Amino acid sequence: MNNLPVERRRWLKVRIALLGLLLLGYAGRVLLRAYSVQVAEAPVIREHVQRLQTRNVRLSPKRGTIYDRHGAELAVSVDVDTVTANPRELRAAGRDPAATARQLASVIRGLNVETVTARLASDRAFAFIERHVTPQQGAAVERLAIPGVRLEQEARRFYPNRELAAHVLGFANVDGEGIEGIELFMEDSLRGPEREFEAVRDRRGRVVYSDHLLDSTTQRGQDITLTIDKTIQHIAERELALAVQTFEARAGHVVVMDPNTGEILALANYPTYDPNSPGRFDISSRRNRAVTDRFEPGSTVKPFTIAGALAAGTIRANQTFDCGDGSMVVDEENTIRDSHHYTTLTPAQIIAFSSNIGTARIAATMGRSGLYRAMRRFGFGEQTGLPLPGETGGVLRHYRRWYEMDAATISFGQGMSVTSVQLATAMGVIANGGRLMRPTLVRRVVDADGAMVQDNLPQVRRQVIPTATARLVADMMTAVTGPGGTGIEAAIDGYLVAGKTGTAQKADYVTGGYARDQWLASFVGFVPAESPRLVISVVIDEPLIAHAGGIVAGPVFRRVGEAALRHLGVPPNGGGQALAEHSARLRQARREARIAAREAARAEREGRGNPGASEDGSDDSDVDGEEGVVAARNAYAGTPQPIPAVARREPREGETLVPDVRGMSARAALITLHRVGLMPRFEGSGVAVAQEPAPGAFGAVGAPVRVVLQRPRFDVDEAIDPDESGTVASAARVAAPATGAAP
C-alpha cells in the first residue's frame, strides 16, 4: 500500500472509513431492531404469534346422560368426527374448490358437491363440510391431507335402545340442543354452561394442547334418572304395537303408573320413531299422544262419578236405581239408552254392566255443581304437571256453561275430554286409598360430581275421597273383570283386577255430533286390586277390526300387567288349589263370553239383532265386529315355512340373520324379529305371507323388515278357542258378557 500514490492511498482510507461507518450503522440498526423486537414490540409480536398458534375454543360440556330407574342408559353422548374447512387457507394453497369438493365426496357418501363447493369458495375462515361422520369416513378424510380441511371432535346424542321410550326422551339436534321430550324440557340441566378458552393448534389447525383441555373433558351436563322402567316400557310398547296392528287402528297409547308414588313406569305411543334419525319418520309419529291428545273417555269415567257421589253422601252402596228398562228421557230432544233393558241396579252393578242410565241417575243426586267439583277433584280439566312439553289439561267446562243434557252425559264420559296420563292419575286415586298423586317422570338429577341436584319424592296433591270409599269402589270394579263383566279379557290369572272398559264414538267436528265409524276403545284399571302395584291405562284410537274396549284394549292391559307383575316379583293371590280354581273360573268365563260373542255376531249377520250404538255416542254392545277379532286370533295358527337354502356364513359385526316369519301372527313375527334386533314394518293384517329381506339373508341390526300380512278365511262357528289350558295365542280375544253390558 506504501507503493501506491499518496492520492490513491488517501481515497482508499476514506473508502475504508466510509465502509466501516456503513457497517457500524447497519449493525446499529440491527441492534436497534433487535431491541425493538425483543423489548419494545415484544408484547405485540407475542400476541400475533399466539394468534397464529392458538385458537379460541368454545366448549359445550358433554350433554348429561339419561337413565331409567335402574341405571340403564337411555340417552348418551358419544364423541364423533366432524369435517370442517378454512376456505382462506384452501385458497392460499392454490386448491380448486370444486375439485376439492369432488375429492371429499369420494370418501363421504351422500355429500352434496354443489353445496360444499359454494362453502369452500366463500371468503370465510370456517365452514362445515359434513357433521358427525363415521370413523371410517374421518380416517379417509385425514388420508386426503387437504390443506385447510380438518376433523373436529363433536358430541353426538345417541339412543342405544332406538325406539324405546322415544316419546319420553325426545331427541337433540345436530348442535346438541333438545328438541322434544325430556331432552327439551330438561335442556338447561342436561346441557350445562358453555366455556371458552385458548388452545394450541398444530400446522393443520387441530387443537393439540391447552391447560384447560384435561379439565374440560371432565365437564358435563347433569345426569337425569327417570322413573321409567326399561323392561316395563319395552313390554308396553310391544303389546301396544301389536294391538294397533292387529285391529288396524290409527294409533294408541299406554301409561303404566305406580299408584302409591305417582311414578310413571312406562309411557308408550304408537306409531313411534327412532330418535337417532327422527327426520326419517313422519312428524305425526313423533307426537306424544299420551299427553297431547284429548279424547272423550266414555265409560271409564263411571267409577269416578259413583265414587264422588258416595264420598258426598248422596247415595249408599246398597241403594238401587231405576234404569228405566233401557231408556231414560232427559228432555224433548234427548234420550239416554242402555243396550240391555235393566230395571233397577246397585252402584256395583252399574259399574259391572256399564249402565249409562244408572250412572246418570247417580250424578243427578249430586247436582251439576257436585258432579263438576267431583270431576275437578279427580284432576280432570287441569294439567298434571308432567315434565313433558305440550301437555294438555283436557276439557271440563264449568257447570254454569252446561246444557240440560251435559249433567247426564258427562257422568259417563261424554262432553268432556281427558288425556291418558290424566286417566291413569285419576284411577290411581281409587287404587291408593283416595289420594291424588302428582305424576312424576324425573326421579333425580345429579351433577358431574355425583352431588344431588334434584330428588323428586312422591307428592300428594290432595285427598279426593275417603279411604273407605276408595276401597268400596275398588271392590265394585273387580266385577268388571269377573264372569259377566265387560272386561273379562283384562282379567289376569292369579290376580284380582279392578278396572273399567270404555268404548266411545269420536266427536265429529263437522256435524257437531258423533262419527258413526270412528271409535276409541279403552281400558283403565289396577292390579292387584287388594294391594295395587300398577295402574295401567290403554287407549286404542280408531280400531277397524272391532271397537269394544273390553275386546280391543282389555287384552293389552292383561298382557302388560302379567309381564310387569312378573318382572316386579309380585306373587299371585293364594296358591296351589285356590290359584288353580281362580284360573279355571277365568278360563270358563272367557269361554262363555266368546260363545256369547259368536252368537251375537251370527244374530247380527242374520238380521235378528243389532247391537248398534246408543244415541248418546257410547257403544253398549261389546260384541260388534267380533268376526274380525276371531279372524285376528286365528291368524296365530299359521306354521313357519322352511327357510330356502342359501350360502351360509357367519354374520359380520353389526349384522344379524333374518329369521323366517312367514306363517306367523303379527305378534309372533314382532317378537321374533325384535329378538334378533330387526324392526318389523307390517302391511295388512292376519298371518305373515311374505317378507323382505328373505329368510336367511343378513341384515344390519336395527334395519326394517317388511312383513306382508293376510287375513285367512274361516268359519265363525269354529272360531272359539277350545284351549282348555286358557292360553290363547292371539293378540285379541273376544270378550262379551253373556248378560250384555255397556263397555
XYZ file of C-alpha atoms in Angstrom:
743
model
C 0.000 0.000 0.000
C 3.052 2.239 0.678
C 3.989 1.921 -3.010
C 0.610 3.399 -4.025
C 0.418 7.045 -4.886
C -0.392 9.300 -1.968
C -3.651 10.447 -3.501
C -4.831 6.889 -4.073
C -3.910 5.819 -0.564
C -5.891 8.704 0.824
C -9.077 7.747 -1.115
C -8.661 4.119 -0.095
C -8.564 5.130 3.558
C -11.621 7.286 3.058
C -13.477 4.424 1.395
C -12.482 2.014 4.166
C -13.658 4.519 6.735
C -16.952 5.000 4.917
C -17.428 1.240 4.664
C -16.713 0.948 8.368
C -19.231 3.648 9.112
C -21.812 1.913 6.922
C -21.180 -1.393 8.636
C -21.341 0.278 12.009
C -24.601 1.992 11.044
C -26.108 -1.258 9.788
C -25.013 -3.040 12.954
C -26.562 -0.264 14.978
C -29.793 -0.563 13.047
C -29.823 -4.320 13.564
C -29.190 -3.831 17.248
C -31.905 -1.195 17.392
C -34.373 -3.504 15.593
C -33.408 -6.363 17.852
C -34.064 -4.149 20.828
C -37.394 -3.118 19.345
C -38.427 -6.712 18.681
C -37.168 -8.116 21.953
C -38.285 -5.296 24.201
C -40.458 -2.577 22.708
C -42.644 -4.682 20.335
C -42.359 -7.981 22.191
C -45.921 -7.987 23.589
C -47.431 -7.231 20.169
C -45.357 -9.892 18.424
C -46.070 -12.467 21.094
C -49.780 -11.771 20.708
C -49.523 -12.171 16.922
C -47.627 -15.470 17.220
C -50.100 -16.664 19.779
C -52.953 -15.901 17.423
C -51.250 -17.988 14.752
C -50.522 -20.902 17.056
C -53.637 -20.867 19.202
C -57.353 -20.599 18.701
C -60.267 -19.708 20.891
C -62.276 -22.817 21.597
C -65.893 -22.603 22.763
C -66.630 -25.760 24.694
C -70.112 -27.063 25.338
C -69.878 -29.607 28.139
C -70.820 -33.109 27.136
C -74.580 -33.492 27.480
C -75.714 -35.354 30.579
C -76.837 -38.974 30.390
C -80.459 -40.054 30.824
C -81.009 -43.306 32.748
C -84.003 -45.464 33.564
C -84.913 -46.076 37.205
C -82.429 -48.974 37.460
C -79.484 -47.161 35.859
C -79.840 -48.447 32.297
C -78.668 -45.876 29.749
C -81.456 -44.413 27.620
C -79.646 -41.410 26.082
C -75.883 -40.851 25.980
C -73.420 -38.543 24.221
C -70.563 -40.007 22.172
C -67.612 -38.254 20.521
C -67.718 -38.238 16.724
C -65.737 -36.533 13.948
C -66.997 -33.531 12.015
C -65.284 -32.391 8.810
C -64.611 -28.630 8.652
C -62.581 -26.349 6.372
C -60.846 -22.968 6.273
C -61.654 -21.673 2.755
C -58.990 -18.957 3.026
C -56.276 -21.477 3.801
C -57.514 -23.680 0.973
C -57.321 -20.784 -1.468
C -53.832 -19.803 -0.241
C -52.674 -23.336 -1.036
C -53.962 -22.950 -4.595
C -56.641 -25.635 -4.292
C -59.692 -25.536 -6.561
C -62.952 -25.568 -4.503
C -64.867 -27.732 -6.993
C -62.084 -30.298 -7.293
C -61.701 -30.394 -3.520
C -65.449 -30.899 -3.079
C -65.414 -33.824 -5.507
C -62.428 -35.293 -3.681
C -64.281 -35.115 -0.363
C -67.457 -36.545 -1.884
C -65.478 -39.586 -2.989
C -64.942 -40.598 0.651
C -68.109 -39.165 2.287
C -71.234 -40.814 0.916
C -74.139 -38.500 0.176
C -72.103 -35.286 0.260
C -73.648 -32.562 -1.917
C -70.822 -31.411 -4.198
C -72.503 -28.146 -5.211
C -73.182 -27.112 -1.621
C -69.651 -27.956 -0.489
C -68.141 -26.147 -3.485
C -70.027 -22.987 -2.543
C -68.794 -23.217 1.045
C -65.177 -23.758 0.002
C -65.330 -20.826 -2.422
C -66.508 -18.409 0.267
C -64.282 -15.821 1.951
C -64.923 -17.190 5.416
C -62.322 -18.669 7.737
C -64.562 -21.562 8.787
C -67.146 -23.794 7.138
C -68.793 -27.109 7.990
C -68.303 -29.776 5.336
C -70.086 -32.743 6.958
C -71.056 -33.197 10.580
C -70.968 -36.443 12.524
C -69.154 -38.660 10.023
C -68.299 -42.298 10.694
C -64.805 -43.236 11.959
C -64.058 -44.778 8.562
C -65.037 -41.578 6.749
C -62.980 -39.474 9.159
C -59.895 -41.617 8.570
C -60.377 -41.346 4.804
C -60.571 -37.541 5.011
C -57.337 -37.441 7.008
C -55.572 -39.554 4.390
C -56.508 -36.993 1.733
C -54.378 -34.414 3.620
C -56.137 -31.448 2.004
C -54.771 -28.089 3.237
C -57.341 -26.277 5.335
C -59.582 -29.337 5.741
C -59.548 -30.835 9.202
C -61.500 -33.009 11.641
C -63.161 -31.548 14.719
C -64.484 -33.552 17.659
C -68.155 -33.090 18.485
C -70.535 -34.842 20.826
C -73.455 -36.614 19.188
C -76.575 -37.725 21.037
C -77.094 -41.472 20.811
C -80.106 -43.533 21.880
C -78.873 -47.119 22.351
C -82.368 -48.626 22.566
C -83.602 -46.978 19.353
C -87.418 -46.592 19.558
C -87.653 -47.447 23.264
C -89.259 -44.561 25.197
C -88.770 -42.304 22.170
C -91.688 -40.026 23.072
C -90.477 -39.694 26.652
C -86.867 -38.948 25.723
C -87.474 -36.811 22.650
C -84.241 -36.052 20.805
C -81.444 -33.488 20.421
C -80.465 -31.858 17.138
C -77.030 -31.867 15.492
C -75.955 -28.938 17.688
C -76.828 -30.869 20.841
C -79.948 -28.852 21.617
C -83.000 -30.646 22.991
C -85.915 -30.578 20.559
C -88.628 -32.722 22.133
C -89.441 -34.725 25.254
C -87.195 -34.758 28.318
C -84.327 -33.581 26.113
C -86.210 -30.307 25.601
C -87.936 -29.934 28.966
C -84.707 -30.550 30.920
C -82.443 -28.719 28.435
C -80.782 -26.454 30.999
C -79.877 -29.369 33.262
C -78.656 -31.688 30.508
C -76.681 -29.110 28.523
C -74.746 -27.299 31.238
C -72.951 -23.922 30.812
C -70.619 -23.255 27.859
C -66.941 -22.287 28.437
C -64.373 -20.561 26.202
C -60.555 -20.950 26.390
C -57.373 -20.785 24.290
C -55.771 -23.934 22.912
C -52.549 -24.614 20.955
C -53.041 -25.961 17.453
C -50.755 -27.819 15.051
C -49.843 -26.894 11.464
C -53.175 -28.352 10.266
C -55.153 -26.270 12.709
C -56.116 -29.092 15.064
C -56.236 -28.451 18.798
C -53.360 -30.344 20.391
C -52.862 -28.771 23.818
C -54.457 -26.492 26.366
C -54.185 -26.004 30.083
C -57.968 -26.376 30.115
C -58.275 -29.462 27.931
C -57.862 -32.020 30.686
C -60.273 -30.142 32.896
C -62.730 -29.564 30.041
C -63.029 -33.247 29.225
C -64.462 -33.815 32.684
C -67.068 -31.063 32.307
C -70.530 -32.341 31.518
C -74.164 -31.567 31.970
C -76.251 -33.053 34.732
C -77.399 -36.671 34.612
C -81.101 -37.459 34.877
C -82.659 -40.638 36.224
C -86.223 -41.224 35.082
C -88.976 -43.183 36.797
C -89.297 -45.270 33.616
C -88.587 -48.991 33.974
C -86.881 -50.063 30.755
C -88.330 -53.579 30.898
C -91.919 -52.462 31.535
C -91.546 -49.781 28.856
C -90.498 -52.442 26.352
C -93.451 -54.636 27.328
C -95.914 -51.760 26.951
C -94.537 -50.729 23.559
C -94.538 -54.287 22.261
C -98.126 -55.032 23.269
C -99.400 -51.649 22.110
C -97.813 -52.040 18.665
C -99.307 -55.494 18.385
C -102.831 -54.281 19.260
C -102.730 -51.309 16.886
C -101.530 -53.514 14.032
C -103.912 -56.374 14.801
C -107.009 -54.182 14.951
C -105.798 -51.927 12.123
C -106.108 -48.907 14.387
C -104.929 -45.380 13.705
C -102.862 -45.038 16.886
C -102.710 -45.950 20.561
C -101.109 -45.101 23.899
C -100.407 -46.904 27.165
C -99.497 -45.448 30.562
C -98.228 -47.612 33.433
C -98.031 -45.914 36.826
C -97.254 -46.807 40.421
C -100.421 -45.534 42.161
C -98.700 -45.231 45.528
C -95.974 -42.836 44.373
C -97.284 -41.374 41.117
C -94.153 -42.581 39.321
C -94.685 -43.389 35.653
C -93.102 -46.751 34.880
C -93.945 -46.748 31.173
C -95.405 -44.299 28.687
C -95.835 -45.778 25.219
C -97.205 -44.394 21.966
C -97.774 -45.967 18.576
C -96.849 -45.145 15.867
C -93.355 -44.424 17.123
C -89.985 -43.348 15.740
C -86.228 -43.725 16.232
C -84.759 -40.614 17.923
C -81.374 -41.414 16.365
C -82.821 -40.380 12.991
C -86.131 -38.559 13.597
C -86.131 -36.965 10.165
C -86.824 -40.334 8.526
C -90.231 -40.555 10.219
C -93.491 -38.752 9.643
C -93.931 -35.894 12.094
C -97.174 -37.434 13.393
C -95.149 -40.422 14.615
C -93.281 -38.093 16.952
C -96.433 -36.854 18.699
C -96.623 -37.856 22.346
C -100.310 -38.704 22.197
C -100.497 -39.833 25.821
C -100.035 -36.228 26.982
C -101.073 -34.113 23.978
C -104.163 -35.897 22.605
C -107.539 -35.266 24.238
C -110.339 -37.778 23.905
C -113.756 -38.407 25.380
C -113.156 -41.119 27.994
C -116.568 -42.744 27.762
C -117.486 -45.338 30.352
C -114.088 -45.278 32.097
C -115.383 -42.184 33.948
C -118.309 -44.012 35.579
C -116.353 -45.193 38.662
C -115.323 -41.592 39.381
C -118.934 -40.405 39.230
C -120.024 -43.126 41.637
C -117.030 -42.520 43.940
C -117.862 -38.807 44.051
C -121.484 -39.495 44.998
C -120.504 -41.999 47.693
C -117.966 -39.548 49.136
C -120.560 -36.745 49.110
C -123.076 -38.982 50.881
C -125.751 -38.509 48.229
C -126.048 -42.282 47.631
C -125.497 -45.518 49.567
C -123.597 -48.557 48.327
C -126.657 -50.824 48.656
C -129.085 -48.349 47.105
C -130.859 -49.302 43.871
C -131.519 -47.011 40.929
C -134.259 -47.109 38.335
C -132.702 -47.799 34.935
C -135.964 -47.322 33.048
C -135.909 -50.669 31.274
C -133.133 -49.415 28.992
C -134.376 -45.891 28.227
C -134.432 -42.540 30.048
C -135.895 -39.352 28.551
C -133.863 -36.273 29.516
C -135.843 -33.697 27.544
C -137.881 -33.486 24.366
C -134.838 -33.942 22.155
C -132.547 -36.229 24.146
C -132.896 -39.785 25.365
C -130.261 -41.907 27.110
C -130.305 -45.610 26.313
C -128.680 -48.786 27.567
C -128.292 -51.638 25.122
C -129.837 -54.019 27.671
C -133.090 -53.452 29.497
C -132.265 -53.159 33.183
C -134.958 -52.285 35.711
C -133.033 -51.477 38.901
C -129.290 -51.727 39.579
C -127.000 -51.093 42.545
C -123.850 -48.938 42.107
C -121.729 -52.094 41.852
C -123.998 -53.479 39.127
C -123.998 -50.136 37.310
C -120.201 -50.364 37.076
C -120.181 -54.058 36.164
C -122.862 -53.724 33.465
C -121.744 -50.188 32.486
C -125.216 -48.663 32.625
C -125.377 -45.141 31.255
C -128.813 -44.569 32.750
C -127.799 -45.763 36.206
C -124.725 -43.514 36.172
C -126.809 -40.518 35.097
C -129.277 -41.208 37.951
C -126.395 -41.218 40.442
C -124.951 -37.993 39.003
C -128.338 -36.321 39.420
C -128.150 -36.844 43.189
C -125.089 -34.558 43.317
C -126.464 -31.837 41.082
C -124.443 -30.053 38.447
C -122.090 -28.313 40.860
C -121.486 -31.506 42.838
C -120.604 -33.525 39.734
C -118.330 -30.756 38.462
C -116.486 -30.487 41.784
C -116.065 -34.261 41.958
C -114.520 -34.409 38.483
C -112.222 -31.489 39.230
C -111.018 -33.107 42.441
C -110.035 -36.198 40.456
C -107.824 -33.915 38.351
C -109.901 -33.598 35.195
C -109.771 -30.282 33.380
C -106.241 -29.390 34.539
C -102.705 -30.356 33.598
C -100.958 -32.984 35.700
C -97.647 -31.092 35.667
C -95.749 -33.875 33.938
C -92.293 -32.638 32.777
C -93.034 -33.072 29.090
C -93.711 -30.340 26.527
C -97.154 -29.983 25.007
C -99.242 -31.456 27.824
C -102.899 -30.528 27.612
C -105.278 -30.331 30.538
C -108.263 -31.831 28.749
C -111.632 -30.104 28.731
C -114.148 -29.921 31.567
C -116.419 -26.916 31.148
C -117.686 -25.102 34.218
C -121.108 -26.371 35.245
C -122.659 -22.943 34.659
C -121.983 -23.477 30.942
C -123.580 -26.928 30.781
C -126.683 -27.678 28.753
C -129.502 -29.782 30.158
C -128.049 -32.978 28.704
C -124.473 -32.329 29.858
C -125.028 -33.209 33.504
C -126.043 -36.691 32.399
C -123.557 -37.316 29.590
C -120.513 -36.022 31.474
C -121.242 -38.567 34.197
C -120.466 -41.348 31.719
C -117.637 -39.636 29.857
C -119.304 -37.732 27.022
C -118.973 -33.971 26.611
C -115.608 -33.834 28.371
C -112.098 -34.790 27.295
C -109.045 -36.182 29.060
C -105.545 -37.457 28.329
C -104.186 -40.922 29.050
C -101.966 -39.548 31.813
C -104.957 -37.812 33.430
C -106.992 -41.007 33.263
C -104.230 -43.093 34.852
C -103.653 -40.464 37.552
C -107.368 -40.338 38.409
C -107.571 -44.133 38.571
C -104.628 -44.017 40.962
C -106.911 -42.186 43.423
C -109.176 -45.226 43.723
C -106.191 -47.586 43.777
C -104.197 -45.898 46.567
C -106.947 -45.078 49.025
C -108.229 -41.735 47.767
C -105.055 -39.633 47.276
C -104.389 -37.666 44.083
C -100.655 -38.049 43.433
C -98.614 -35.744 41.244
C -97.363 -37.948 38.391
C -93.573 -37.909 38.138
C -91.244 -38.816 35.308
C -87.931 -37.471 36.641
C -86.712 -39.346 39.691
C -83.479 -37.478 40.384
C -80.905 -35.116 38.864
C -77.200 -35.283 39.788
C -74.218 -33.204 38.655
C -70.928 -34.450 37.188
C -69.518 -34.967 40.688
C -72.458 -37.105 41.731
C -73.953 -34.459 44.003
C -77.738 -34.469 44.216
C -79.304 -31.501 42.436
C -82.940 -32.614 42.496
C -84.591 -35.534 44.265
C -88.277 -35.890 43.478
C -90.166 -37.526 46.307
C -93.825 -38.600 45.982
C -96.198 -35.636 46.252
C -99.797 -35.889 47.413
C -101.831 -33.110 45.827
C -104.988 -33.713 47.848
C -107.212 -36.312 49.461
C -110.014 -36.685 46.919
C -112.264 -39.263 48.588
C -112.123 -41.114 51.915
C -110.027 -44.276 52.018
C -113.098 -46.371 52.796
C -114.884 -45.013 49.717
C -111.887 -45.767 47.513
C -111.770 -49.356 48.755
C -115.501 -49.774 48.261
C -115.356 -48.563 44.644
C -112.281 -50.728 44.005
C -114.275 -53.769 45.150
C -117.100 -52.786 42.800
C -114.683 -52.516 39.888
C -113.440 -56.084 40.306
C -116.792 -57.260 38.933
C -115.860 -55.708 35.567
C -113.168 -58.355 35.069
C -115.204 -61.179 36.552
C -117.725 -63.526 34.897
C -120.338 -61.476 33.039
C -118.308 -58.265 33.253
C -117.348 -56.246 30.196
C -113.628 -56.515 30.963
C -113.215 -60.272 31.317
C -110.410 -60.152 28.730
C -108.404 -57.899 31.061
C -108.530 -60.457 33.889
C -105.119 -61.865 34.875
C -104.778 -65.430 36.091
C -103.798 -65.466 39.763
C -104.506 -61.787 40.414
C -107.619 -59.774 41.215
C -108.038 -56.947 38.700
C -110.142 -53.817 39.193
C -110.868 -51.811 36.079
C -113.312 -50.289 33.654
C -113.818 -50.636 29.930
C -114.645 -47.726 27.683
C -115.962 -47.549 24.124
C -116.780 -44.124 22.755
C -117.676 -42.778 19.358
C -115.331 -39.961 18.406
C -116.714 -36.464 18.033
C -117.419 -35.271 14.509
C -116.395 -31.618 14.495
C -118.028 -31.044 11.104
C -121.549 -32.157 12.029
C -121.288 -31.381 15.723
C -122.349 -34.927 16.622
C -120.523 -38.252 16.719
C -118.824 -40.054 13.850
C -120.553 -43.369 13.162
C -117.433 -45.223 12.072
C -114.730 -43.757 14.326
C -114.329 -45.311 17.746
C -111.991 -45.113 20.678
C -111.524 -48.286 22.743
C -110.044 -48.087 26.226
C -109.441 -49.940 29.451
C -108.065 -48.492 32.667
C -107.569 -50.354 35.907
C -105.168 -51.526 38.593
C -103.679 -54.773 39.866
C -103.590 -56.470 42.332
C -106.908 -54.948 43.340
C -106.445 -55.590 47.067
C -102.900 -54.138 47.188
C -102.329 -52.209 43.951
C -98.852 -52.011 42.422
C -99.780 -50.943 38.906
C -102.291 -48.635 37.272
C -102.498 -49.268 33.530
C -104.368 -47.121 31.033
C -104.792 -48.433 27.474
C -106.308 -46.356 24.657
C -106.650 -47.583 21.056
C -107.678 -44.911 18.553
C -109.988 -45.812 15.638
C -109.663 -49.616 15.538
C -111.269 -51.116 12.430
C -111.498 -54.837 13.180
C -113.502 -54.314 16.402
C -114.115 -51.339 18.637
C -115.331 -52.510 22.069
C -112.974 -51.513 24.873
C -113.076 -54.914 26.537
C -112.093 -56.653 23.312
C -109.527 -54.246 21.913
C -107.872 -52.664 24.971
C -108.577 -55.325 27.610
C -106.063 -57.890 26.301
C -103.344 -55.226 26.198
C -103.965 -54.488 29.884
C -103.763 -58.198 30.677
C -100.534 -58.882 28.817
C -98.783 -55.750 30.071
C -99.970 -56.467 33.611
C -98.920 -60.121 33.528
C -95.408 -59.377 32.329
C -94.921 -56.330 34.574
C -96.065 -58.160 37.714
C -93.707 -60.992 36.877
C -90.876 -58.502 36.364
C -91.624 -56.790 39.694
C -91.799 -60.127 41.509
C -95.385 -59.650 42.721
C -96.675 -63.108 43.749
C -100.145 -64.305 42.669
C -103.017 -64.315 45.130
C -103.146 -67.542 47.117
C -101.546 -70.633 45.705
C -101.996 -74.265 44.944
C -105.625 -75.314 44.630
C -107.024 -71.797 45.135
C -104.910 -70.405 42.317
C -105.860 -73.265 40.019
C -109.559 -72.748 40.756
C -109.276 -68.999 40.091
C -107.586 -69.617 36.743
C -110.195 -72.209 35.818
C -113.028 -69.783 36.581
C -111.429 -67.125 34.402
C -110.987 -69.559 31.527
C -114.609 -70.637 31.779
C -115.804 -67.022 31.896
C -113.764 -66.125 28.830
C -115.069 -69.171 27.003
C -118.671 -68.217 27.783
C -118.015 -64.638 26.712
C -116.661 -65.800 23.369
C -119.627 -68.069 22.807
C -121.910 -65.114 23.521
C -119.882 -63.017 21.104
C -120.188 -65.670 18.422
C -123.959 -65.831 18.857
C -124.237 -62.053 18.751
C -122.175 -61.906 15.568
C -124.333 -64.587 13.943
C -127.522 -62.822 15.044
C -126.332 -59.571 13.543
C -125.499 -61.262 10.250
C -128.910 -62.879 10.101
C -130.692 -59.634 10.942
C -132.076 -60.915 14.224
C -130.191 -58.467 16.375
C -128.450 -55.161 16.130
C -126.044 -54.357 18.908
C -125.528 -50.896 17.472
C -124.694 -47.814 19.395
C -126.571 -45.706 21.850
C -127.853 -42.337 20.809
C -125.512 -40.682 23.296
C -122.498 -41.831 21.366
C -121.424 -44.740 23.569
C -121.430 -48.295 22.325
C -123.111 -50.723 24.675
C -122.930 -53.973 22.767
C -119.322 -55.023 23.382
C -119.794 -57.575 20.603
C -119.769 -55.544 17.389
C -117.130 -56.646 14.938
C -116.423 -59.995 16.571
C -115.773 -61.805 13.307
C -112.780 -59.591 12.714
C -111.486 -60.296 16.203
C -111.854 -64.032 15.705
C -110.009 -63.691 12.422
C -107.198 -61.880 14.169
C -106.965 -64.662 16.731
C -106.918 -67.396 14.115
C -104.084 -65.588 12.363
C -101.794 -67.045 15.014
C -102.391 -70.585 13.878
C -100.032 -70.470 10.894
C -96.889 -72.572 10.706
C -93.489 -71.238 9.632
C -92.309 -72.092 6.139
C -88.905 -73.681 5.606
C -86.006 -71.313 5.014
C -84.697 -71.649 1.462
C -81.165 -72.922 1.058
C -78.661 -70.067 0.935
C -74.905 -69.856 1.129
C -74.152 -69.784 4.854
C -71.530 -67.633 6.547
C -71.062 -66.096 9.948
C -72.681 -62.662 10.348
C -70.252 -59.773 10.399
C -70.144 -57.199 13.162
C -73.395 -55.228 13.185
C -75.216 -57.886 11.142
C -77.876 -60.399 12.093
C -79.528 -63.325 10.331
C -83.055 -62.554 9.114
C -85.422 -65.207 10.553
C -88.368 -66.740 8.715
C -91.619 -65.245 9.999
C -93.910 -66.474 7.207
C -96.963 -68.196 8.619
C -96.597 -66.408 11.951
C -99.048 -63.995 13.506
C -98.147 -60.322 13.763
C -97.360 -60.811 17.450
C -95.117 -63.804 16.879
C -93.340 -62.072 13.999
C -92.885 -58.921 16.078
C -91.278 -60.819 18.950
C -89.141 -62.998 16.656
C -87.721 -60.026 14.760
C -87.175 -57.916 17.881
C -85.167 -60.732 19.452
C -82.553 -60.501 16.702
C -82.562 -56.698 16.604
C -84.682 -56.139 13.490
C -87.624 -53.735 13.175
C -90.804 -55.109 11.550
C -92.856 -52.943 9.195
C -96.258 -54.611 8.826
C -98.592 -54.289 5.856
C -102.142 -55.613 6.131
C -103.403 -57.840 8.936
C -103.561 -61.521 9.739
C -100.882 -64.125 9.013
C -97.474 -63.247 7.570
C -97.414 -64.452 3.950
C -94.292 -62.679 2.658
C -91.278 -60.819 3.938
C -88.408 -58.693 2.672
C -85.434 -59.297 3.114
C -85.888 -63.004 2.514
C -85.341 -65.539 5.314
C -81.701 -66.482 5.733
C -80.345 -63.181 4.439
C -78.120 -60.951 6.513
C -79.371 -57.560 7.623
C -77.934 -54.699 9.650
C -79.012 -54.620 13.285
C -81.903 -52.152 13.554
C -82.805 -52.461 9.869
C -86.500 -52.685 8.877
C -88.080 -55.920 7.665
C -91.204 -55.623 5.506
C -93.800 -58.204 6.542
C -96.960 -58.659 4.461
C -99.949 -59.923 6.466
C -103.074 -61.525 5.047
C -106.217 -62.491 6.881
C -107.244 -66.141 6.425
C -110.809 -67.218 5.726
C -112.615 -69.064 8.498
C -115.940 -70.313 9.793
C -117.180 -68.290 12.755
C -118.618 -71.423 14.351
C -115.111 -72.830 14.663
C -113.575 -69.609 15.883
C -113.957 -70.056 19.632
C -110.644 -71.014 21.148
C -111.040 -74.560 22.579
C -107.772 -74.384 24.529
C -108.611 -75.888 27.918
C -105.424 -74.523 29.444
C -106.664 -70.998 28.934
C -103.689 -69.910 26.838
C -104.678 -68.080 23.703
C -102.026 -67.453 21.067
C -103.804 -64.330 19.963
C -103.309 -60.623 20.223
C -107.051 -60.123 20.563
C -109.662 -62.218 22.315
C -113.413 -61.874 22.039
C -114.948 -60.624 25.243
C -118.674 -60.056 25.547
C -120.636 -60.752 28.733
C -123.393 -63.282 28.439
C -125.788 -60.825 30.023
C -124.630 -57.926 27.866
C -123.319 -54.641 29.133
C -122.062 -51.282 28.190
C -118.346 -51.203 27.715
